[in-house]
CSV table of C-alpha atoms and ligand atoms in Angstrom, one decimal:
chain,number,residue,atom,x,y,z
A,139,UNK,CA,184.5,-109.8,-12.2
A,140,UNK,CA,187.7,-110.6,-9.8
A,141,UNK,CA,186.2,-110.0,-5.9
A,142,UNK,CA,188.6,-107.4,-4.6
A,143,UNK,CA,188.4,-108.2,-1.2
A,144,UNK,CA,186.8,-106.5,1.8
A,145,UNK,CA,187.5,-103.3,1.6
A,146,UNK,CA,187.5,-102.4,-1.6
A,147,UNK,CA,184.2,-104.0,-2.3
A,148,UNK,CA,182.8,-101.7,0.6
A,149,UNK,CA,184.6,-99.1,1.3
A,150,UNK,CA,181.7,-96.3,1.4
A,151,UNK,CA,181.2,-97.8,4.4
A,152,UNK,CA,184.5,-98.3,5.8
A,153,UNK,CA,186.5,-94.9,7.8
A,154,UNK,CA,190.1,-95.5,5.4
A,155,UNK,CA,191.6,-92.3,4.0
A,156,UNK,CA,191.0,-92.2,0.3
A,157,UNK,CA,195.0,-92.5,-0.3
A,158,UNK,CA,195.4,-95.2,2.1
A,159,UNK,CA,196.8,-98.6,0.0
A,160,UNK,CA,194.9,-101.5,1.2
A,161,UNK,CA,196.6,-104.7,2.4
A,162,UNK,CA,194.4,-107.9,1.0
A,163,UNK,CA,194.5,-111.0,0.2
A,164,UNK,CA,190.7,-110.5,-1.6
A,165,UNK,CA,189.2,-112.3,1.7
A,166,UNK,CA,185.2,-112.2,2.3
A,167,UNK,CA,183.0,-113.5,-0.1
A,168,UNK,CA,181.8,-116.7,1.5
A,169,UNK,CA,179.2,-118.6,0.5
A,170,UNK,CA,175.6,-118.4,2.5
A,171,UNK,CA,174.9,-122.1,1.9
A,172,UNK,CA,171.2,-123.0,2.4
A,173,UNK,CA,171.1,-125.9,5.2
A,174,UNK,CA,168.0,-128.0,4.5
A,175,UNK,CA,169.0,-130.9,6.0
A,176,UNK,CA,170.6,-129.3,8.8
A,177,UNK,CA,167.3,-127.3,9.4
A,178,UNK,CA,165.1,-130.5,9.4
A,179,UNK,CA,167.7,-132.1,11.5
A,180,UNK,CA,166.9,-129.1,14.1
A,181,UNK,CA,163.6,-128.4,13.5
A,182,UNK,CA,161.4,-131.2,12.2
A,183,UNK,CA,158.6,-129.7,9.9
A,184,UNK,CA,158.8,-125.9,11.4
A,185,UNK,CA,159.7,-124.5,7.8
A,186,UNK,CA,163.3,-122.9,9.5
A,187,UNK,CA,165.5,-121.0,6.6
A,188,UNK,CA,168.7,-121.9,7.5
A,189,UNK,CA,171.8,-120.6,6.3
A,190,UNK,CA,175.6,-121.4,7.2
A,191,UNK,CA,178.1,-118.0,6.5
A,192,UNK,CA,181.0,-120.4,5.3
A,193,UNK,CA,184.2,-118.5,7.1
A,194,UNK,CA,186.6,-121.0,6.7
A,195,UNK,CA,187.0,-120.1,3.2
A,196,UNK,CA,188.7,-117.2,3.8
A,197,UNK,CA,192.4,-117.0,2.8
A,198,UNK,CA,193.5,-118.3,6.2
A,199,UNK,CA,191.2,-120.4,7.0
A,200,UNK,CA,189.0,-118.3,9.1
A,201,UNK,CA,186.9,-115.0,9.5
A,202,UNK,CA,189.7,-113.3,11.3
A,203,UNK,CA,191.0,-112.1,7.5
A,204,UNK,CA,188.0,-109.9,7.3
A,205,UNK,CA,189.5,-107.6,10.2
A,206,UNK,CA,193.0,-108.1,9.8
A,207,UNK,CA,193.0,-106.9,6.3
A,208,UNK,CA,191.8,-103.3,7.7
A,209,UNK,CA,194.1,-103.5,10.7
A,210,UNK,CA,197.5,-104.3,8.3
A,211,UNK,CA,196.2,-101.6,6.3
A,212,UNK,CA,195.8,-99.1,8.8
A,213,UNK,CA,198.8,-99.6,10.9
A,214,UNK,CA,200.7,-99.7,7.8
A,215,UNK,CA,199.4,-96.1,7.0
A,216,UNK,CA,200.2,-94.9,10.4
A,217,UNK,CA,204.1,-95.9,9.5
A,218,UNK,CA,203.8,-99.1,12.0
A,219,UNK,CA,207.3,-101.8,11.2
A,220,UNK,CA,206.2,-104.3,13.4
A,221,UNK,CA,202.6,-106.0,14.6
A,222,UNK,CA,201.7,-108.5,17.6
A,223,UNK,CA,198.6,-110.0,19.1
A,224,UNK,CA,197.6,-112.2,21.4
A,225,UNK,CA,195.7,-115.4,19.6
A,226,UNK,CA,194.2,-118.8,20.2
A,227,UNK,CA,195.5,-119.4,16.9
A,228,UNK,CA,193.5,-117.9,13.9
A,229,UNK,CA,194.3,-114.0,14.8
A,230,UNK,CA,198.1,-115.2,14.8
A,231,UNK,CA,197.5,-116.6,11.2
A,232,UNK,CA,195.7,-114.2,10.0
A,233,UNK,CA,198.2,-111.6,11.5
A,234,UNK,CA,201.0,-113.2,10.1
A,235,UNK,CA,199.8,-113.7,6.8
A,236,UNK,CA,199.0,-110.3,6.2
A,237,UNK,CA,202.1,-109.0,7.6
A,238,UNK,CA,203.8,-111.0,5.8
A,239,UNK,CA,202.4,-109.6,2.4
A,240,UNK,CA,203.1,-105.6,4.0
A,241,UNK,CA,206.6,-107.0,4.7
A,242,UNK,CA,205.9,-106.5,8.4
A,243,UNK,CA,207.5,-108.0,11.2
A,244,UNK,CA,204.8,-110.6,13.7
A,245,UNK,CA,205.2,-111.5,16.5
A,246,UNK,CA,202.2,-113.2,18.1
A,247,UNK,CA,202.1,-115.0,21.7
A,248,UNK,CA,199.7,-118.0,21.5
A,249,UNK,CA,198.7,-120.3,25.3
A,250,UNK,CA,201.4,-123.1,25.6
A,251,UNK,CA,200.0,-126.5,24.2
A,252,UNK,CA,196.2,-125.0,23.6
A,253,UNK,CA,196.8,-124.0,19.8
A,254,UNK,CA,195.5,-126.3,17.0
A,255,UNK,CA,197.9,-127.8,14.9
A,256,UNK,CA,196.4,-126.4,11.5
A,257,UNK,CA,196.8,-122.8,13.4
A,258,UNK,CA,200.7,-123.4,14.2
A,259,UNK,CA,201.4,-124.4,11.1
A,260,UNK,CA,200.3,-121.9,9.3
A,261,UNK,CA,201.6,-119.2,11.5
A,262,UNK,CA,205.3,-120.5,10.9
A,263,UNK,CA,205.0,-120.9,7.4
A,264,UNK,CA,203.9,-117.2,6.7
A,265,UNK,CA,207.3,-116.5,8.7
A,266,UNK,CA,205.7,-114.9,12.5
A,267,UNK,CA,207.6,-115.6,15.1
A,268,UNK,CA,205.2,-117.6,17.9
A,269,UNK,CA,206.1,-117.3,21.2
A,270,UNK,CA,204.4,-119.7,23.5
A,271,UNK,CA,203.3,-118.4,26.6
A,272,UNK,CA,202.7,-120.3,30.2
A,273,UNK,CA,199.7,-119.2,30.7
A,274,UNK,CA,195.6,-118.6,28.9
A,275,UNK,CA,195.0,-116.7,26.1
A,276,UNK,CA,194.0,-114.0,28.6
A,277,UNK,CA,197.0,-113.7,30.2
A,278,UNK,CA,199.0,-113.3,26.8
A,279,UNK,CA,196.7,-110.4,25.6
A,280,UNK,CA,197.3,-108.9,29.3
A,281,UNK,CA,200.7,-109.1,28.3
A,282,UNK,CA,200.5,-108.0,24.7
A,283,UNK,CA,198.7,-104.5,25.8
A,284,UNK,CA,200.5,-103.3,28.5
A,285,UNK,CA,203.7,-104.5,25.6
A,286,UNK,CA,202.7,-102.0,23.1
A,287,UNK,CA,202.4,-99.1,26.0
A,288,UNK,CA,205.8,-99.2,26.2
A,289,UNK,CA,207.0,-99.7,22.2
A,290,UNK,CA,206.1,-98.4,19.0
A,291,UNK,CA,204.8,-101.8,17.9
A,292,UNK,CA,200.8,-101.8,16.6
A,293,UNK,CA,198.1,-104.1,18.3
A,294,UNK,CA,196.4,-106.5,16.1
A,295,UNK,CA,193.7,-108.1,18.5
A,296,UNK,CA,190.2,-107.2,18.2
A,297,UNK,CA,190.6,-104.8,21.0
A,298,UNK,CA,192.0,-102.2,17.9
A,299,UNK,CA,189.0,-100.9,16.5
A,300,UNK,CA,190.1,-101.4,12.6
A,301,UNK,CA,189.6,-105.0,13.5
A,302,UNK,CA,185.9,-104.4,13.9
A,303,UNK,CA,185.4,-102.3,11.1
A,304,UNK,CA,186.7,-105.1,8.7
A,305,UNK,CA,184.6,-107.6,10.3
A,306,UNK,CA,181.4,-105.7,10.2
A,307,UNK,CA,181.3,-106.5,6.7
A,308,UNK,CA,180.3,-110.3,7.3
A,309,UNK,CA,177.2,-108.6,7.8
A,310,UNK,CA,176.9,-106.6,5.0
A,311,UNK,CA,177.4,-109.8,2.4
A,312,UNK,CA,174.7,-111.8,4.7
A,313,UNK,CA,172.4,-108.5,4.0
A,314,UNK,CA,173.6,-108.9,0.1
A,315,UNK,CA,173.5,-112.2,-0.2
A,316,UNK,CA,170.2,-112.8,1.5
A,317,UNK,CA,168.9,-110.6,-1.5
A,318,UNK,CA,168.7,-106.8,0.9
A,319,UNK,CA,167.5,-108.3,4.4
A,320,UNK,CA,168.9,-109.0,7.7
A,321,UNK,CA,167.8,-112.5,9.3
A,322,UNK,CA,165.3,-112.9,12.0
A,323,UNK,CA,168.4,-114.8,14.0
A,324,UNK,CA,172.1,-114.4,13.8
A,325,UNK,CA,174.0,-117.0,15.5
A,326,UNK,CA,177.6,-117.7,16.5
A,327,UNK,CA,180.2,-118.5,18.6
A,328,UNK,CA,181.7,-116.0,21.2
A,329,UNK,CA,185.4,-116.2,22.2
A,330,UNK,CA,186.5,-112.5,23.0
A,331,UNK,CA,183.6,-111.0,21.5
A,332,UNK,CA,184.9,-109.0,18.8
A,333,UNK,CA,182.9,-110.6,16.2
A,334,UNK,CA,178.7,-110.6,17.8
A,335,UNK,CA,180.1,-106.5,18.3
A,336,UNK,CA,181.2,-106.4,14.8
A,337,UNK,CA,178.7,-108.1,13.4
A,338,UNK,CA,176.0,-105.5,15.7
A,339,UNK,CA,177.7,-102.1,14.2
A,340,UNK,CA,177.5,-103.9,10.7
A,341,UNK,CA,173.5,-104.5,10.7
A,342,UNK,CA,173.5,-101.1,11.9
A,343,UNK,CA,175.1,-99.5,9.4
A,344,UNK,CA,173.5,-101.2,6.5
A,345,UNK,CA,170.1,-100.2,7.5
A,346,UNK,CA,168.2,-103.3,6.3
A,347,UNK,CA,167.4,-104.7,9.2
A,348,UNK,CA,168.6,-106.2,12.4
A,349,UNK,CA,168.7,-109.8,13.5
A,350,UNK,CA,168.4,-110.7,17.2
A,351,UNK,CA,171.6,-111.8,17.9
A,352,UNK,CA,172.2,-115.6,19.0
A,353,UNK,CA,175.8,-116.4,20.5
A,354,UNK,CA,176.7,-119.4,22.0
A,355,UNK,CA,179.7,-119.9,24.7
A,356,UNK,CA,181.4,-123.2,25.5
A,357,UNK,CA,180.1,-124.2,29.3
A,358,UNK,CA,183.6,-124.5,30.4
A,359,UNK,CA,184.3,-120.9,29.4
A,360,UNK,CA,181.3,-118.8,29.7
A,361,UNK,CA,181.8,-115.6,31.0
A,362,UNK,CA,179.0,-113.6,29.6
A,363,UNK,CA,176.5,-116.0,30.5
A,364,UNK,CA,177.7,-116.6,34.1
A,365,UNK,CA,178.3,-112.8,34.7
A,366,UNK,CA,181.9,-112.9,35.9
A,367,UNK,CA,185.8,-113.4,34.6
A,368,UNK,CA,186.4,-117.7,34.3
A,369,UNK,CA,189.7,-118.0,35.6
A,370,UNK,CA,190.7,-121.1,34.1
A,371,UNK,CA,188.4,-121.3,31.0
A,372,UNK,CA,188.1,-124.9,29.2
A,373,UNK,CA,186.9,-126.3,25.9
A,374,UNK,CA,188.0,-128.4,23.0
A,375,UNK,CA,186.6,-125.4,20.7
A,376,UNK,CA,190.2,-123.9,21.4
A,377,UNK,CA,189.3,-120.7,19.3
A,378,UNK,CA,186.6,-119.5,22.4
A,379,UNK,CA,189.1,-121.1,25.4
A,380,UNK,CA,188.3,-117.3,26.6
A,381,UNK,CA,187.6,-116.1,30.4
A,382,UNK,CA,188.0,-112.8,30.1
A,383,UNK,CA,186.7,-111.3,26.6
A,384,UNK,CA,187.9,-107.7,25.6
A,385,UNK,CA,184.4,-106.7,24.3
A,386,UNK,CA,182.7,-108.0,27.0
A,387,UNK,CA,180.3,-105.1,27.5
A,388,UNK,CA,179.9,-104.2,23.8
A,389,UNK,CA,179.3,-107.6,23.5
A,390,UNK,CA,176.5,-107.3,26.2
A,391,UNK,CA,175.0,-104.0,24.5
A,392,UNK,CA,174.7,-105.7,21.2
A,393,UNK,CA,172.5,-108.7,22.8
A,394,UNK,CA,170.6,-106.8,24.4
A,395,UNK,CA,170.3,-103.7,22.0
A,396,UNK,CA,168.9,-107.0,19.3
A,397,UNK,CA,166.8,-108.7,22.1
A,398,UNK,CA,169.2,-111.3,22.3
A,399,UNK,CA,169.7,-114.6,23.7
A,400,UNK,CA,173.8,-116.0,25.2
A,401,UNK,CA,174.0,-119.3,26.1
A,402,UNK,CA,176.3,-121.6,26.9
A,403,UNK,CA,176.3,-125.2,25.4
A,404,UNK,CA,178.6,-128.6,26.4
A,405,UNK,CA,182.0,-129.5,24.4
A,406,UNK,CA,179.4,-132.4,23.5
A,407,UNK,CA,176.7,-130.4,22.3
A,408,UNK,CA,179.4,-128.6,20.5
A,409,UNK,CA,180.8,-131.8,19.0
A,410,UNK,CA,177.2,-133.0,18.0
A,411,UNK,CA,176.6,-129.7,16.0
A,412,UNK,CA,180.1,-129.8,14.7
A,413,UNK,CA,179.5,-133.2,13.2
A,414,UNK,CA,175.7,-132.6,12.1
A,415,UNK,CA,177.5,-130.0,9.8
A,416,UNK,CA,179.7,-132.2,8.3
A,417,UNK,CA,177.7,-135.6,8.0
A,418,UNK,CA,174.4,-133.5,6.9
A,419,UNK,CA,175.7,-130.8,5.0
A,420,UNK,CA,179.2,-131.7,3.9
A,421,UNK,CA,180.7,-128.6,5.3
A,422,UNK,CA,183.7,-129.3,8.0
A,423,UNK,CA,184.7,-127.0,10.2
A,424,UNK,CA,186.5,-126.3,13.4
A,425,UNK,CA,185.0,-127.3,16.8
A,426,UNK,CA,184.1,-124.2,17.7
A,427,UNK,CA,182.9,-123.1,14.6
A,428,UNK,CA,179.9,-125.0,15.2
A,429,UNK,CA,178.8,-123.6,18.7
A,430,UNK,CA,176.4,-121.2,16.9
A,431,UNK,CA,174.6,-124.5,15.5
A,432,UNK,CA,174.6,-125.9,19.1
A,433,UNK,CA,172.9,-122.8,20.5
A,434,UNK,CA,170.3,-122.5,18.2
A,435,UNK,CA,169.6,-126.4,18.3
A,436,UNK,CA,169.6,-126.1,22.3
A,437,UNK,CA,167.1,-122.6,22.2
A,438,UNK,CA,165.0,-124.4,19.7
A,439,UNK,CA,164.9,-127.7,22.0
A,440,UNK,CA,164.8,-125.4,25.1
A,441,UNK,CA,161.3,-123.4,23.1
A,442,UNK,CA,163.4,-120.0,23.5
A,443,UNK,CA,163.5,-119.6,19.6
A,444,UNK,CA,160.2,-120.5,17.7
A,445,UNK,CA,162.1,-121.5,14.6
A,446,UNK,CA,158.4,-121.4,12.3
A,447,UNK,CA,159.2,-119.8,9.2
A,448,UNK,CA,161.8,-117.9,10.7
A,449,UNK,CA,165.6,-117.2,8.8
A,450,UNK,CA,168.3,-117.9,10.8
A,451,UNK,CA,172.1,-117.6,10.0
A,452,UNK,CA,174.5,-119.4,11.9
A,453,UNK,CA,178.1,-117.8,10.8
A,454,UNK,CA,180.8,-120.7,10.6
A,455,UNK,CA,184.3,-119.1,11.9
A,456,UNK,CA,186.7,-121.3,10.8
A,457,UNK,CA,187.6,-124.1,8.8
A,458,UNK,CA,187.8,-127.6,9.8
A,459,UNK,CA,191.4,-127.7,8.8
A,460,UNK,CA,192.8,-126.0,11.4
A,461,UNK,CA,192.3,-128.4,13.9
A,462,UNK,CA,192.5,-131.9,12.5
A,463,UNK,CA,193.8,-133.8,15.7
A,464,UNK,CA,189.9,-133.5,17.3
A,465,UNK,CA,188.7,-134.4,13.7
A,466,UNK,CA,191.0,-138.5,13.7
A,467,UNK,CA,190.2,-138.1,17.3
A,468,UNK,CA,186.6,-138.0,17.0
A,469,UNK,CA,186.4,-140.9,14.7
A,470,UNK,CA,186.8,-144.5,14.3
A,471,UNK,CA,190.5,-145.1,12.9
A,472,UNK,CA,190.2,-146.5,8.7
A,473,UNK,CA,189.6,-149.8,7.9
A,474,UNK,CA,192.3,-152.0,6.7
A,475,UNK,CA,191.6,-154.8,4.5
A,476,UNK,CA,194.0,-157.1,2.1
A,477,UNK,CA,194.9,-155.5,-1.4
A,478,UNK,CA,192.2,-158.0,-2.7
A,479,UNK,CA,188.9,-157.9,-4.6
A,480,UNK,CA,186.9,-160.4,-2.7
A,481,UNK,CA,188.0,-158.7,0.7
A,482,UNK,CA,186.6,-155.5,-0.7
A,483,UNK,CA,183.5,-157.3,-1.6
A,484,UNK,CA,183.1,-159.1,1.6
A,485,UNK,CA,183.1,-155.5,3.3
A,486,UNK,CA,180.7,-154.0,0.6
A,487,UNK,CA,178.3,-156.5,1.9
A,488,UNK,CA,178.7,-155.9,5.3
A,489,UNK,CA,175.7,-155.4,7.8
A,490,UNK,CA,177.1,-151.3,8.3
B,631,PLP,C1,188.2,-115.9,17.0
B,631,PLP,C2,187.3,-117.1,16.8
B,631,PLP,C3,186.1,-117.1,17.4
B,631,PLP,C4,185.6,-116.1,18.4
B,631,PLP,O1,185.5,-114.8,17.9
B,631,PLP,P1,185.5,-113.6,19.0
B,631,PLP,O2,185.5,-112.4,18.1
B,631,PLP,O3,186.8,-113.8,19.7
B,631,PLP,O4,184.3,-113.7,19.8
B,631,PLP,C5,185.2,-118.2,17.1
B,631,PLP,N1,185.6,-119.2,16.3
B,631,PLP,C6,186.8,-119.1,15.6
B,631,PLP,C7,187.1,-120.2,14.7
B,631,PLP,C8,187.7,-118.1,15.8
B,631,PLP,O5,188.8,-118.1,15.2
């Protein structure tokens, strides 16, 4: 059978009128790809049940679909023409993909030179109009709320709550697809926060379980685990460049409500865990898609997490498309050889 997307496939759980007509592009559904390699990599011998929540395979690219299609749908109900957000990049795709399919104007306002190039793209090919602000991704969603005071225009950022209740359902297909049981750990990155908060009220819900909840800040933009606003927040993992994060304090509640652990780790670290992923496992995603991985590997090297037969789920927010410039960047360029046989040959053996 066809997956219908998020909220048809759960909407017991979700608050929509029954009448309301749901905006989707059949997002969710990610595979939970067991990490073996990945989890000896981390853990040498300790028996760790790791499991990557592949969000890049949504239909933009990224886990942001999983709230967006409830926040289209919703301010479509409430009669809503137009939609803007604030966005690092993925929100504005997301946004502007599914307001394009509702016929909605987007408008989304992304941090001047900061967005990744897979992001940008996409955003102008769904038809949004991008305006590039001067300024941090904090300062555009300043901007973007005190906007919508003033005009009939409808908030797509995670600070609407219809964001939230989409993205709660990541953690109803873990539950699902972990065969009716929450992890022991849940980890991932944390940008503005509306995610670890979703993620929180999801387990909830469900009632199989709760994970203690693992999320993992870049060091140069940490707010949660410093205790106070960054001003000038700074990371290659451009999706979680973040000093000032909306849900900060249901962000805080959920940690400590799961006996939880927020760390920050290095743009190295990050890169390390980013390319583990890839070169062990074969899965390649964004840069800060992979700061979940770094936080468990640095709490497990640290002795905070005893990883002995314990599950862990590290959810993977976005695809490693969307930002290919730190992907050439981080490698060695191709090699170039003669269009001939014996040059090919003369590689093949090669001391590598
Ligand atoms: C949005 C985003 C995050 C951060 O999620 P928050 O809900 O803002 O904490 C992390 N990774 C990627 C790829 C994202 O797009």
């Amino acid at each position: 059978m066809s997956w219908p997307g998020v909220i048809s496939a759960y909407r017991a759980y979700l608050p929509f009128a029954e009448s309301t007509p749901i905006v989707s592009l059949n997002e969710g559904n990610t595979p939970l790809i067991r990490a073996d390699r990945l989890a000896e990599a981390l853990a040498p011998g300790a028996g760790l049940q790791l499991y990557l929540k592949y969000e890049g395979l949504n239909p933009t690219g990224s886990f942001k679909d999983r709230g967006m299609t409830a926040a289209i749908t919703q301010a479509v109900h409430e009669g809503a023409r137009t939609v803007i957000c604030a966005s690092t990049g993925n929100t504005a795709a997301s946004a502007a993909a599914y307001a394009a399919r509702a016929g909605l104007r987007c408008l989304v306002l992304v941090p001047q030179g900061k967005i990744a190039l897979g992001k940008l793209a996409a955003c102008l090919a769904y038809g949004a109009e991008v305006i590039s602000i001067d300024g941090s991704f904090d300062d555009a969603l300043a901007l973007v709320r005190e906007l919508v005071q003033r005009h009939p225009i409808a908030l797509v950022n995670s600070v609407n709550p219809w964001r939230l209740e989409g993205q709660k359902t990541g953690a109803f297909e873990i539950v699902d697809q972990l065969g009716g049981r929450a992890p022991d750990w849940h980890c991932l990155p944390v940008g503005n926060a509306g995610n670890i908060s979703a993620y929180w009220l999801g387990y909830q819900q469900y009632g199989r379980g709760l994970p203690r909840l693992l999320g993992g800040q870049a060091a140069g933009a940490a707010p949660l685990v410093h205790g106070r606003v960054i001003e000038r927040p700074e990371t290659l993992a451009t999706a979680i460049r973040i000093g000032n994060p909306a849900r900060w304090q249901q962000a805080l509640q959920a940690l400590d409500a799961s006996g939880g652990i927020v760390t920050a780790v290095t743009d190295a670290a990050i890169l390390a865990a980013w390319r583990l992923l890839a070169r062990l496992e074969g899965v390649f995603v964004e840069p800060a898609s992979a700061t979940g991985v770094a936080a468990l590997q640095q709490q497990i090297a640290l002795g905070e997490i005893d990883p002995a037969g314990q599950t862990a789920v590290c959810v993977l927010t976005g695809h490693g498309l969307k930002d290919p410039d730190t992907a050439v960047q981080q490698a060695a360029p191709p090699h170039r050889l003669p269009a001939d046989l014996a040059a090919l040959e003369g590689y093949l053996g090669r001391e590598t």
